[in-house]
JSON list of C-alpha atoms and ligand atoms in Angstrom, two decimals:
[
{"chain": "A", "resi": 1, "resn": "MET", "atom": "CA", "xyz": [8.87, 3.92, -21.53]},
{"chain": "A", "resi": 2, "resn": "SER", "atom": "CA", "xyz": [7.03, 0.63, -21.18]},
{"chain": "A", "resi": 3, "resn": "PRO", "atom": "CA", "xyz": [3.27, 0.89, -21.13]},
{"chain": "A", "resi": 4, "resn": "PHE", "atom": "CA", "xyz": [1.26, -0.14, -18.10]},
{"chain": "A", "resi": 5, "resn": "PRO", "atom": "CA", "xyz": [1.36, -3.97, -18.16]},
{"chain": "A", "resi": 6, "resn": "GLN", "atom": "CA", "xyz": [-1.49, -5.30, -20.27]},
{"chain": "A", "resi": 7, "resn": "HIS", "atom": "CA", "xyz": [-2.03, -8.32, -18.06]},
{"chain": "A", "resi": 8, "resn": "LEU", "atom": "CA", "xyz": [-2.81, -6.00, -15.17]},
{"chain": "A", "resi": 9, "resn": "ILE", "atom": "CA", "xyz": [-5.42, -4.21, -17.28]},
{"chain": "A", "resi": 10, "resn": "ASP", "atom": "CA", "xyz": [-6.85, -7.61, -18.26]},
{"chain": "A", "resi": 11, "resn": "GLY", "atom": "CA", "xyz": [-6.82, -8.68, -14.63]},
{"chain": "A", "resi": 12, "resn": "TYR", "atom": "CA", "xyz": [-8.66, -5.54, -13.60]},
{"chain": "A", "resi": 13, "resn": "ARG", "atom": "CA", "xyz": [-11.29, -6.18, -16.27]},
{"chain": "A", "resi": 14, "resn": "THR", "atom": "CA", "xyz": [-11.76, -9.72, -14.97]},
{"chain": "A", "resi": 15, "resn": "PHE", "atom": "CA", "xyz": [-12.12, -8.25, -11.48]},
{"chain": "A", "resi": 16, "resn": "THR", "atom": "CA", "xyz": [-14.79, -5.79, -12.61]},
{"chain": "A", "resi": 17, "resn": "SER", "atom": "CA", "xyz": [-16.73, -8.42, -14.55]},
{"chain": "A", "resi": 18, "resn": "GLN", "atom": "CA", "xyz": [-16.47, -11.32, -12.11]},
{"chain": "A", "resi": 19, "resn": "ARG", "atom": "CA", "xyz": [-15.59, -10.37, -8.57]},
{"chain": "A", "resi": 20, "resn": "LEU", "atom": "CA", "xyz": [-16.76, -6.79, -8.29]},
{"chain": "A", "resi": 21, "resn": "PRO", "atom": "CA", "xyz": [-20.43, -7.51, -9.04]},
{"chain": "A", "resi": 22, "resn": "THR", "atom": "CA", "xyz": [-20.61, -9.88, -6.09]},
{"chain": "A", "resi": 23, "resn": "GLU", "atom": "CA", "xyz": [-18.69, -7.53, -3.81]},
{"chain": "A", "resi": 24, "resn": "GLN", "atom": "CA", "xyz": [-19.92, -4.13, -4.97]},
{"chain": "A", "resi": 25, "resn": "SER", "atom": "CA", "xyz": [-22.25, -3.62, -2.03]},
{"chain": "A", "resi": 26, "resn": "ARG", "atom": "CA", "xyz": [-19.48, -4.60, 0.37]},
{"chain": "A", "resi": 27, "resn": "TYR", "atom": "CA", "xyz": [-17.10, -2.06, -1.21]},
{"chain": "A", "resi": 28, "resn": "ARG", "atom": "CA", "xyz": [-19.76, 0.66, -0.97]},
{"chain": "A", "resi": 29, "resn": "GLU", "atom": "CA", "xyz": [-20.50, -0.18, 2.63]},
{"chain": "A", "resi": 30, "resn": "LEU", "atom": "CA", "xyz": [-16.77, -0.14, 3.47]},
{"chain": "A", "resi": 31, "resn": "SER", "atom": "CA", "xyz": [-16.35, 3.18, 1.71]},
{"chain": "A", "resi": 32, "resn": "GLU", "atom": "CA", "xyz": [-19.14, 4.72, 3.78]},
{"chain": "A", "resi": 33, "resn": "SER", "atom": "CA", "xyz": [-18.49, 3.14, 7.15]},
{"chain": "A", "resi": 34, "resn": "GLY", "atom": "CA", "xyz": [-14.71, 2.73, 6.89]},
{"chain": "A", "resi": 35, "resn": "GLN", "atom": "CA", "xyz": [-12.74, -0.43, 7.42]},
{"chain": "A", "resi": 36, "resn": "SER", "atom": "CA", "xyz": [-12.96, -2.48, 10.58]},
{"chain": "A", "resi": 37, "resn": "PRO", "atom": "CA", "xyz": [-10.89, -5.61, 10.00]},
{"chain": "A", "resi": 38, "resn": "GLU", "atom": "CA", "xyz": [-10.50, -7.90, 12.99]},
{"chain": "A", "resi": 39, "resn": "VAL", "atom": "CA", "xyz": [-7.26, -9.41, 11.77]},
{"chain": "A", "resi": 40, "resn": "MET", "atom": "CA", "xyz": [-3.89, -7.91, 10.98]},
{"chain": "A", "resi": 41, "resn": "VAL", "atom": "CA", "xyz": [-1.48, -10.09, 9.00]},
{"chain": "A", "resi": 42, "resn": "ILE", "atom": "CA", "xyz": [2.24, -9.45, 8.95]},
{"chain": "A", "resi": 43, "resn": "GLY", "atom": "CA", "xyz": [3.58, -11.36, 5.97]},
{"chain": "A", "resi": 44, "resn": "CYS", "atom": "CA", "xyz": [6.45, -11.47, 3.51]},
{"chain": "A", "resi": 45, "resn": "CYS", "atom": "CA", "xyz": [6.61, -9.51, 0.24]},
{"chain": "A", "resi": 46, "resn": "ASP", "atom": "CA", "xyz": [6.98, -12.83, -1.57]},
{"chain": "A", "resi": 47, "resn": "SER", "atom": "CA", "xyz": [4.60, -12.93, -4.55]},
{"chain": "A", "resi": 48, "resn": "ARG", "atom": "CA", "xyz": [3.64, -16.52, -3.76]},
{"chain": "A", "resi": 49, "resn": "VAL", "atom": "CA", "xyz": [2.43, -15.79, -0.27]},
{"chain": "A", "resi": 50, "resn": "SER", "atom": "CA", "xyz": [-0.56, -13.48, -0.57]},
{"chain": "A", "resi": 51, "resn": "PRO", "atom": "CA", "xyz": [-2.55, -13.47, 2.70]},
{"chain": "A", "resi": 52, "resn": "GLU", "atom": "CA", "xyz": [-5.81, -12.54, 0.95]},
{"chain": "A", "resi": 53, "resn": "VAL", "atom": "CA", "xyz": [-5.46, -15.53, -1.37]},
{"chain": "A", "resi": 54, "resn": "ILE", "atom": "CA", "xyz": [-4.37, -18.01, 1.31]},
{"chain": "A", "resi": 55, "resn": "PHE", "atom": "CA", "xyz": [-7.13, -17.02, 3.74]},
{"chain": "A", "resi": 56, "resn": "ASP", "atom": "CA", "xyz": [-9.71, -16.45, 0.99]},
{"chain": "A", "resi": 57, "resn": "ALA", "atom": "CA", "xyz": [-10.36, -12.98, 2.38]},
{"chain": "A", "resi": 58, "resn": "GLY", "atom": "CA", "xyz": [-12.59, -10.36, 0.85]},
{"chain": "A", "resi": 59, "resn": "PRO", "atom": "CA", "xyz": [-12.29, -6.57, 0.94]},
{"chain": "A", "resi": 60, "resn": "GLY", "atom": "CA", "xyz": [-12.06, -5.11, 4.42]},
{"chain": "A", "resi": 61, "resn": "GLU", "atom": "CA", "xyz": [-11.21, -8.38, 6.14]},
{"chain": "A", "resi": 62, "resn": "LEU", "atom": "CA", "xyz": [-7.45, -8.27, 6.53]},
{"chain": "A", "resi": 63, "resn": "PHE", "atom": "CA", "xyz": [-5.20, -5.38, 7.46]},
{"chain": "A", "resi": 64, "resn": "VAL", "atom": "CA", "xyz": [-1.94, -6.46, 5.89]},
{"chain": "A", "resi": 65, "resn": "VAL", "atom": "CA", "xyz": [1.64, -5.30, 6.20]},
{"chain": "A", "resi": 66, "resn": "ARG", "atom": "CA", "xyz": [4.21, -7.13, 4.12]},
{"chain": "A", "resi": 67, "resn": "ASN", "atom": "CA", "xyz": [7.97, -6.82, 4.24]},
{"chain": "A", "resi": 68, "resn": "VAL", "atom": "CA", "xyz": [11.04, -8.91, 3.53]},
{"chain": "A", "resi": 69, "resn": "ALA", "atom": "CA", "xyz": [10.82, -12.06, 5.70]},
{"chain": "A", "resi": 70, "resn": "ASN", "atom": "CA", "xyz": [7.72, -10.99, 7.68]},
{"chain": "A", "resi": 71, "resn": "LEU", "atom": "CA", "xyz": [9.76, -9.31, 10.39]},
{"chain": "A", "resi": 72, "resn": "VAL", "atom": "CA", "xyz": [8.55, -7.07, 13.16]},
{"chain": "A", "resi": 73, "resn": "PRO", "atom": "CA", "xyz": [11.25, -4.78, 14.56]},
{"chain": "A", "resi": 74, "resn": "VAL", "atom": "CA", "xyz": [11.73, -4.14, 18.24]},
{"chain": "A", "resi": 75, "resn": "TYR", "atom": "CA", "xyz": [9.81, -1.13, 19.58]},
{"chain": "A", "resi": 76, "resn": "GLN", "atom": "CA", "xyz": [12.02, 1.89, 18.89]},
{"chain": "A", "resi": 77, "resn": "PRO", "atom": "CA", "xyz": [10.43, 5.20, 19.83]},
{"chain": "A", "resi": 78, "resn": "ASP", "atom": "CA", "xyz": [13.24, 7.25, 18.28]},
{"chain": "A", "resi": 79, "resn": "SER", "atom": "CA", "xyz": [13.46, 9.80, 15.48]},
{"chain": "A", "resi": 80, "resn": "GLY", "atom": "CA", "xyz": [13.59, 7.07, 12.82]},
{"chain": "A", "resi": 81, "resn": "THR", "atom": "CA", "xyz": [10.78, 6.28, 10.39]},
{"chain": "A", "resi": 82, "resn": "HIS", "atom": "CA", "xyz": [9.34, 2.85, 11.11]},
{"chain": "A", "resi": 83, "resn": "GLY", "atom": "CA", "xyz": [6.86, 1.49, 8.59]},
{"chain": "A", "resi": 84, "resn": "VAL", "atom": "CA", "xyz": [5.88, -1.70, 10.36]},
{"chain": "A", "resi": 85, "resn": "SER", "atom": "CA", "xyz": [5.52, 0.14, 13.66]},
{"chain": "A", "resi": 86, "resn": "ALA", "atom": "CA", "xyz": [3.27, 2.74, 12.02]},
{"chain": "A", "resi": 87, "resn": "ALA", "atom": "CA", "xyz": [1.01, 0.03, 10.57]},
{"chain": "A", "resi": 88, "resn": "LEU", "atom": "CA", "xyz": [0.98, -1.77, 13.90]},
{"chain": "A", "resi": 89, "resn": "GLU", "atom": "CA", "xyz": [0.11, 1.40, 15.78]},
{"chain": "A", "resi": 90, "resn": "TYR", "atom": "CA", "xyz": [-2.82, 2.04, 13.45]},
{"chain": "A", "resi": 91, "resn": "ALA", "atom": "CA", "xyz": [-4.06, -1.56, 13.54]},
{"chain": "A", "resi": 92, "resn": "VAL", "atom": "CA", "xyz": [-3.96, -1.83, 17.32]},
{"chain": "A", "resi": 93, "resn": "ASN", "atom": "CA", "xyz": [-4.81, 1.67, 18.48]},
{"chain": "A", "resi": 94, "resn": "ALA", "atom": "CA", "xyz": [-7.20, 2.85, 15.77]},
{"chain": "A", "resi": 95, "resn": "LEU", "atom": "CA", "xyz": [-8.71, -0.26, 14.20]},
{"chain": "A", "resi": 96, "resn": "ARG", "atom": "CA", "xyz": [-8.56, -2.29, 17.41]},
{"chain": "A", "resi": 97, "resn": "VAL", "atom": "CA", "xyz": [-7.81, -5.54, 15.60]},
{"chain": "A", "resi": 98, "resn": "LYS", "atom": "CA", "xyz": [-8.44, -8.63, 17.70]},
{"chain": "A", "resi": 99, "resn": "HIS", "atom": "CA", "xyz": [-5.78, -10.82, 16.14]},
{"chain": "A", "resi": 100, "resn": "ILE", "atom": "CA", "xyz": [-2.32, -10.35, 14.68]},
{"chain": "A", "resi": 101, "resn": "VAL", "atom": "CA", "xyz": [-1.04, -13.20, 12.54]},
{"chain": "A", "resi": 102, "resn": "VAL", "atom": "CA", "xyz": [2.64, -13.38, 11.64]},
{"chain": "A", "resi": 103, "resn": "LEU", "atom": "CA", "xyz": [2.77, -15.43, 8.46]},
{"chain": "A", "resi": 104, "resn": "GLY", "atom": "CA", "xyz": [6.10, -17.01, 7.61]},
{"chain": "A", "resi": 105, "resn": "HIS", "atom": "CA", "xyz": [6.71, -19.21, 4.61]},
{"chain": "A", "resi": 106, "resn": "ALA", "atom": "CA", "xyz": [8.90, -21.79, 2.89]},
{"chain": "A", "resi": 107, "resn": "GLN", "atom": "CA", "xyz": [11.63, -20.79, 0.43]},
{"chain": "A", "resi": 108, "resn": "CYS", "atom": "CA", "xyz": [11.82, -17.28, 1.86]},
{"chain": "A", "resi": 109, "resn": "GLY", "atom": "CA", "xyz": [14.35, -15.28, -0.14]},
{"chain": "A", "resi": 110, "resn": "GLY", "atom": "CA", "xyz": [15.02, -12.90, 2.74]},
{"chain": "A", "resi": 111, "resn": "ILE", "atom": "CA", "xyz": [15.87, -15.77, 5.07]},
{"chain": "A", "resi": 112, "resn": "ARG", "atom": "CA", "xyz": [17.95, -17.38, 2.37]},
{"chain": "A", "resi": 113, "resn": "ALA", "atom": "CA", "xyz": [19.95, -14.19, 1.83]},
{"chain": "A", "resi": 114, "resn": "PHE", "atom": "CA", "xyz": [20.49, -14.01, 5.59]},
{"chain": "A", "resi": 115, "resn": "ILE", "atom": "CA", "xyz": [21.63, -17.63, 5.85]},
{"chain": "A", "resi": 116, "resn": "ASP", "atom": "CA", "xyz": [23.87, -17.43, 2.80]},
{"chain": "A", "resi": 117, "resn": "LYS", "atom": "CA", "xyz": [25.21, -14.03, 3.88]},
{"chain": "A", "resi": 118, "resn": "THR", "atom": "CA", "xyz": [24.52, -12.89, 0.33]},
{"chain": "A", "resi": 119, "resn": "ALA", "atom": "CA", "xyz": [26.51, -9.96, -0.96]},
{"chain": "A", "resi": 120, "resn": "PRO", "atom": "CA", "xyz": [24.60, -6.64, -0.85]},
{"chain": "A", "resi": 121, "resn": "LEU", "atom": "CA", "xyz": [22.40, -5.97, -3.88]},
{"chain": "A", "resi": 122, "resn": "SER", "atom": "CA", "xyz": [23.11, -2.26, -3.64]},
{"chain": "A", "resi": 123, "resn": "PRO", "atom": "CA", "xyz": [25.53, -0.04, -1.71]},
{"chain": "A", "resi": 124, "resn": "GLY", "atom": "CA", "xyz": [22.77, 0.58, 0.81]},
{"chain": "A", "resi": 125, "resn": "ASP", "atom": "CA", "xyz": [22.54, -3.16, 1.62]},
{"chain": "A", "resi": 126, "resn": "PHE", "atom": "CA", "xyz": [18.96, -2.61, 2.69]},
{"chain": "A", "resi": 127, "resn": "ILE", "atom": "CA", "xyz": [18.16, -6.33, 2.85]},
{"chain": "A", "resi": 128, "resn": "GLY", "atom": "CA", "xyz": [21.25, -7.08, 4.90]},
{"chain": "A", "resi": 129, "resn": "ARG", "atom": "CA", "xyz": [20.48, -4.30, 7.35]},
{"chain": "A", "resi": 130, "resn": "TRP", "atom": "CA", "xyz": [16.81, -5.25, 7.52]},
{"chain": "A", "resi": 131, "resn": "MET", "atom": "CA", "xyz": [17.59, -8.92, 8.14]},
{"chain": "A", "resi": 132, "resn": "SER", "atom": "CA", "xyz": [20.18, -8.06, 10.80]},
{"chain": "A", "resi": 133, "resn": "MET", "atom": "CA", "xyz": [17.35, -7.17, 13.19]},
{"chain": "A", "resi": 134, "resn": "PHE", "atom": "CA", "xyz": [16.57, -10.87, 13.25]},
{"chain": "A", "resi": 135, "resn": "VAL", "atom": "CA", "xyz": [19.65, -11.55, 15.37]},
{"chain": "A", "resi": 136, "resn": "LYS", "atom": "CA", "xyz": [19.84, -10.41, 18.94]},
{"chain": "A", "resi": 137, "resn": "PRO", "atom": "CA", "xyz": [23.16, -8.96, 20.15]},
{"chain": "A", "resi": 138, "resn": "GLY", "atom": "CA", "xyz": [25.50, -11.82, 20.94]},
{"chain": "A", "resi": 139, "resn": "GLU", "atom": "CA", "xyz": [23.23, -14.43, 19.34]},
{"chain": "A", "resi": 140, "resn": "LYS", "atom": "CA", "xyz": [24.61, -16.85, 16.76]},
{"chain": "A", "resi": 141, "resn": "VAL", "atom": "CA", "xyz": [22.48, -18.36, 14.04]},
{"chain": "A", "resi": 142, "resn": "GLU", "atom": "CA", "xyz": [24.25, -21.45, 12.77]},
{"chain": "A", "resi": 143, "resn": "GLN", "atom": "CA", "xyz": [23.49, -24.75, 11.13]},
{"chain": "A", "resi": 144, "resn": "ARG", "atom": "CA", "xyz": [23.49, -27.51, 13.73]},
{"chain": "A", "resi": 145, "resn": "ASP", "atom": "CA", "xyz": [25.51, -30.70, 13.44]},
{"chain": "A", "resi": 146, "resn": "HIS", "atom": "CA", "xyz": [23.64, -33.27, 11.34]},
{"chain": "A", "resi": 147, "resn": "GLU", "atom": "CA", "xyz": [21.10, -30.62, 10.27]},
{"chain": "A", "resi": 148, "resn": "THR", "atom": "CA", "xyz": [20.56, -30.50, 6.52]},
{"chain": "A", "resi": 149, "resn": "MET", "atom": "CA", "xyz": [20.59, -27.13, 4.81]},
{"chain": "A", "resi": 150, "resn": "SER", "atom": "CA", "xyz": [16.92, -27.54, 4.06]},
{"chain": "A", "resi": 151, "resn": "ASP", "atom": "CA", "xyz": [16.04, -28.29, 7.71]},
{"chain": "A", "resi": 152, "resn": "PHE", "atom": "CA", "xyz": [18.20, -25.39, 8.83]},
{"chain": "A", "resi": 153, "resn": "THR", "atom": "CA", "xyz": [16.42, -23.04, 6.44]},
{"chain": "A", "resi": 154, "resn": "VAL", "atom": "CA", "xyz": [12.97, -24.15, 7.61]},
{"chain": "A", "resi": 155, "resn": "ARG", "atom": "CA", "xyz": [14.07, -23.76, 11.23]},
{"chain": "A", "resi": 156, "resn": "ILE", "atom": "CA", "xyz": [15.19, -20.18, 10.58]},
{"chain": "A", "resi": 157, "resn": "GLU", "atom": "CA", "xyz": [12.06, -19.36, 8.56]},
{"chain": "A", "resi": 158, "resn": "LYS", "atom": "CA", "xyz": [10.02, -20.49, 11.55]},
{"chain": "A", "resi": 159, "resn": "ALA", "atom": "CA", "xyz": [12.36, -18.70, 13.96]},
{"chain": "A", "resi": 160, "resn": "ALA", "atom": "CA", "xyz": [11.56, -15.47, 12.09]},
{"chain": "A", "resi": 161, "resn": "VAL", "atom": "CA", "xyz": [7.91, -15.97, 13.09]},
{"chain": "A", "resi": 162, "resn": "PHE", "atom": "CA", "xyz": [8.91, -16.55, 16.73]},
{"chain": "A", "resi": 163, "resn": "ARG", "atom": "CA", "xyz": [11.16, -13.47, 16.69]},
{"chain": "A", "resi": 164, "resn": "SER", "atom": "CA", "xyz": [8.42, -11.29, 15.24]},
{"chain": "A", "resi": 165, "resn": "LEU", "atom": "CA", "xyz": [5.96, -12.50, 17.88]},
{"chain": "A", "resi": 166, "resn": "GLU", "atom": "CA", "xyz": [8.53, -11.77, 20.56]},
{"chain": "A", "resi": 167, "resn": "ASN", "atom": "CA", "xyz": [9.21, -8.31, 19.14]},
{"chain": "A", "resi": 168, "resn": "LEU", "atom": "CA", "xyz": [5.50, -7.51, 18.92]},
{"chain": "A", "resi": 169, "resn": "MET", "atom": "CA", "xyz": [5.37, -7.76, 22.70]},
{"chain": "A", "resi": 170, "resn": "THR", "atom": "CA", "xyz": [8.01, -5.02, 23.02]},
{"chain": "A", "resi": 171, "resn": "PHE", "atom": "CA", "xyz": [5.36, -2.52, 21.83]},
{"chain": "A", "resi": 172, "resn": "PRO", "atom": "CA", "xyz": [3.64, -1.19, 24.97]},
{"chain": "A", "resi": 173, "resn": "PHE", "atom": "CA", "xyz": [0.26, -0.83, 23.23]},
{"chain": "A", "resi": 174, "resn": "VAL", "atom": "CA", "xyz": [0.42, -4.44, 22.01]},
{"chain": "A", "resi": 175, "resn": "LYS", "atom": "CA", "xyz": [1.42, -5.70, 25.43]},
{"chain": "A", "resi": 176, "resn": "THR", "atom": "CA", "xyz": [-1.45, -3.84, 27.08]},
{"chain": "A", "resi": 177, "resn": "GLN", "atom": "CA", "xyz": [-4.06, -5.19, 24.68]},
{"chain": "A", "resi": 178, "resn": "VAL", "atom": "CA", "xyz": [-2.70, -8.73, 24.96]},
{"chain": "A", "resi": 179, "resn": "ALA", "atom": "CA", "xyz": [-2.68, -8.51, 28.77]},
{"chain": "A", "resi": 180, "resn": "GLY", "atom": "CA", "xyz": [-6.31, -7.40, 28.68]},
{"chain": "A", "resi": 181, "resn": "SER", "atom": "CA", "xyz": [-7.24, -10.31, 26.36]},
{"chain": "A", "resi": 182, "resn": "ARG", "atom": "CA", "xyz": [-8.40, -7.84, 23.73]},
{"chain": "A", "resi": 183, "resn": "LEU", "atom": "CA", "xyz": [-5.69, -8.90, 21.29]},
{"chain": "A", "resi": 184, "resn": "ALA", "atom": "CA", "xyz": [-4.25, -12.32, 20.46]},
{"chain": "A", "resi": 185, "resn": "LEU", "atom": "CA", "xyz": [-0.97, -12.97, 18.66]},
{"chain": "A", "resi": 186, "resn": "HIS", "atom": "CA", "xyz": [-0.60, -15.94, 16.33]},
{"chain": "A", "resi": 187, "resn": "GLY", "atom": "CA", "xyz": [2.06, -17.50, 14.14]},
{"chain": "A", "resi": 188, "resn": "ALA", "atom": "CA", "xyz": [1.57, -19.39, 10.89]},
{"chain": "A", "resi": 189, "resn": "TYR", "atom": "CA", "xyz": [3.77, -20.87, 8.18]},
{"chain": "A", "resi": 190, "resn": "PHE", "atom": "CA", "xyz": [2.84, -21.41, 4.54]},
{"chain": "A", "resi": 191, "resn": "GLY", "atom": "CA", "xyz": [4.33, -24.25, 2.51]},
{"chain": "A", "resi": 192, "resn": "VAL", "atom": "CA", "xyz": [4.48, -22.82, -0.98]},
{"chain": "A", "resi": 193, "resn": "ALA", "atom": "CA", "xyz": [4.79, -26.05, -2.98]},
{"chain": "A", "resi": 194, "resn": "GLU", "atom": "CA", "xyz": [1.82, -27.82, -1.40]},
{"chain": "A", "resi": 195, "resn": "GLY", "atom": "CA", "xyz": [-0.17, -24.75, -0.43]},
{"chain": "A", "resi": 196, "resn": "SER", "atom": "CA", "xyz": [-0.08, -26.15, 3.10]},
{"chain": "A", "resi": 197, "resn": "LEU", "atom": "CA", "xyz": [-0.72, -24.06, 6.19]},
{"chain": "A", "resi": 198, "resn": "PHE", "atom": "CA", "xyz": [0.79, -24.68, 9.62]},
{"chain": "A", "resi": 199, "resn": "VAL", "atom": "CA", "xyz": [-0.45, -22.82, 12.66]},
{"chain": "A", "resi": 200, "resn": "LEU", "atom": "CA", "xyz": [1.75, -22.21, 15.66]},
{"chain": "A", "resi": 201, "resn": "ASP", "atom": "CA", "xyz": [0.78, -23.88, 18.90]},
{"chain": "A", "resi": 202, "resn": "ARG", "atom": "CA", "xyz": [2.44, -21.28, 21.09]},
{"chain": "A", "resi": 203, "resn": "GLU", "atom": "CA", "xyz": [2.44, -23.41, 24.22]},
{"chain": "A", "resi": 204, "resn": "ALA", "atom": "CA", "xyz": [4.07, -26.38, 22.52]},
{"chain": "A", "resi": 205, "resn": "LYS", "atom": "CA", "xyz": [6.18, -24.03, 20.37]},
{"chain": "A", "resi": 206, "resn": "GLU", "atom": "CA", "xyz": [5.34, -26.16, 17.37]},
{"chain": "A", "resi": 207, "resn": "PHE", "atom": "CA", "xyz": [3.68, -25.53, 14.05]},
{"chain": "A", "resi": 208, "resn": "ARG", "atom": "CA", "xyz": [0.80, -27.88, 13.36]},
{"chain": "A", "resi": 209, "resn": "GLY", "atom": "CA", "xyz": [-0.63, -28.61, 9.93]},
{"chain": "A", "resi": 210, "resn": "ILE", "atom": "CA", "xyz": [-4.19, -27.58, 9.12]},
{"chain": "A", "resi": 211, "resn": "SER", "atom": "CA", "xyz": [-6.06, -30.16, 7.09]},
{"chain": "A", "resi": 212, "resn": "GLU", "atom": "CA", "xyz": [-7.59, -28.94, 3.87]},
{"chain": "A", "resi": 213, "resn": "SER", "atom": "CA", "xyz": [-11.16, -29.70, 4.87]},
{"chain": "A", "resi": 214, "resn": "GLU", "atom": "CA", "xyz": [-12.95, -30.14, 8.14]},
{"chain": "B", "resi": 301, "resn": "ZN", "atom": "ZN1", "xyz": [9.75, -14.41, 2.28]}
]
């Protein structure tokens, strides 16, 4: 059996020698008082798109749920086990987060698999079944005339953010908090190559770039 990866041990040592000393009191405080993050981020599993890194967040700041292609399912109060819904329920009803950010990104493998209709990676076809929630019954997701594959992919990556925001509102407890202005929903999109961030202007239905410095 392979040993625990050495670079993770080394990374932990760097954490304890560099970051932990400056954040030790914060960790202790959080351990005593519990977490009270104001922001929930729903992001992709992609190793290049870490919300804590992108938003320079410290311990206790972000309540994060990550899954393939940053998708939020439709509210389904059935006998199934729903991981995203459980995290959402806790964030909204227990932690009372004030913001939920759906963070999409460029070169998303989940979106790519969906677009390319990739063959299942296992008999369970978990990715295929997971990604299928992206499409509403009767809806067709197709490349438009004169649309390059790259533009099509970006459009669908951004559409995943829109769909998740739409699905968030199917949860009664989200809808209630939003209606009472106690919770705001946001969309964002991370450009991996440039490290660029685009924030969704929900009225204009457009993502707008955030400049690196004020
Ligand atoms: Zn992704």
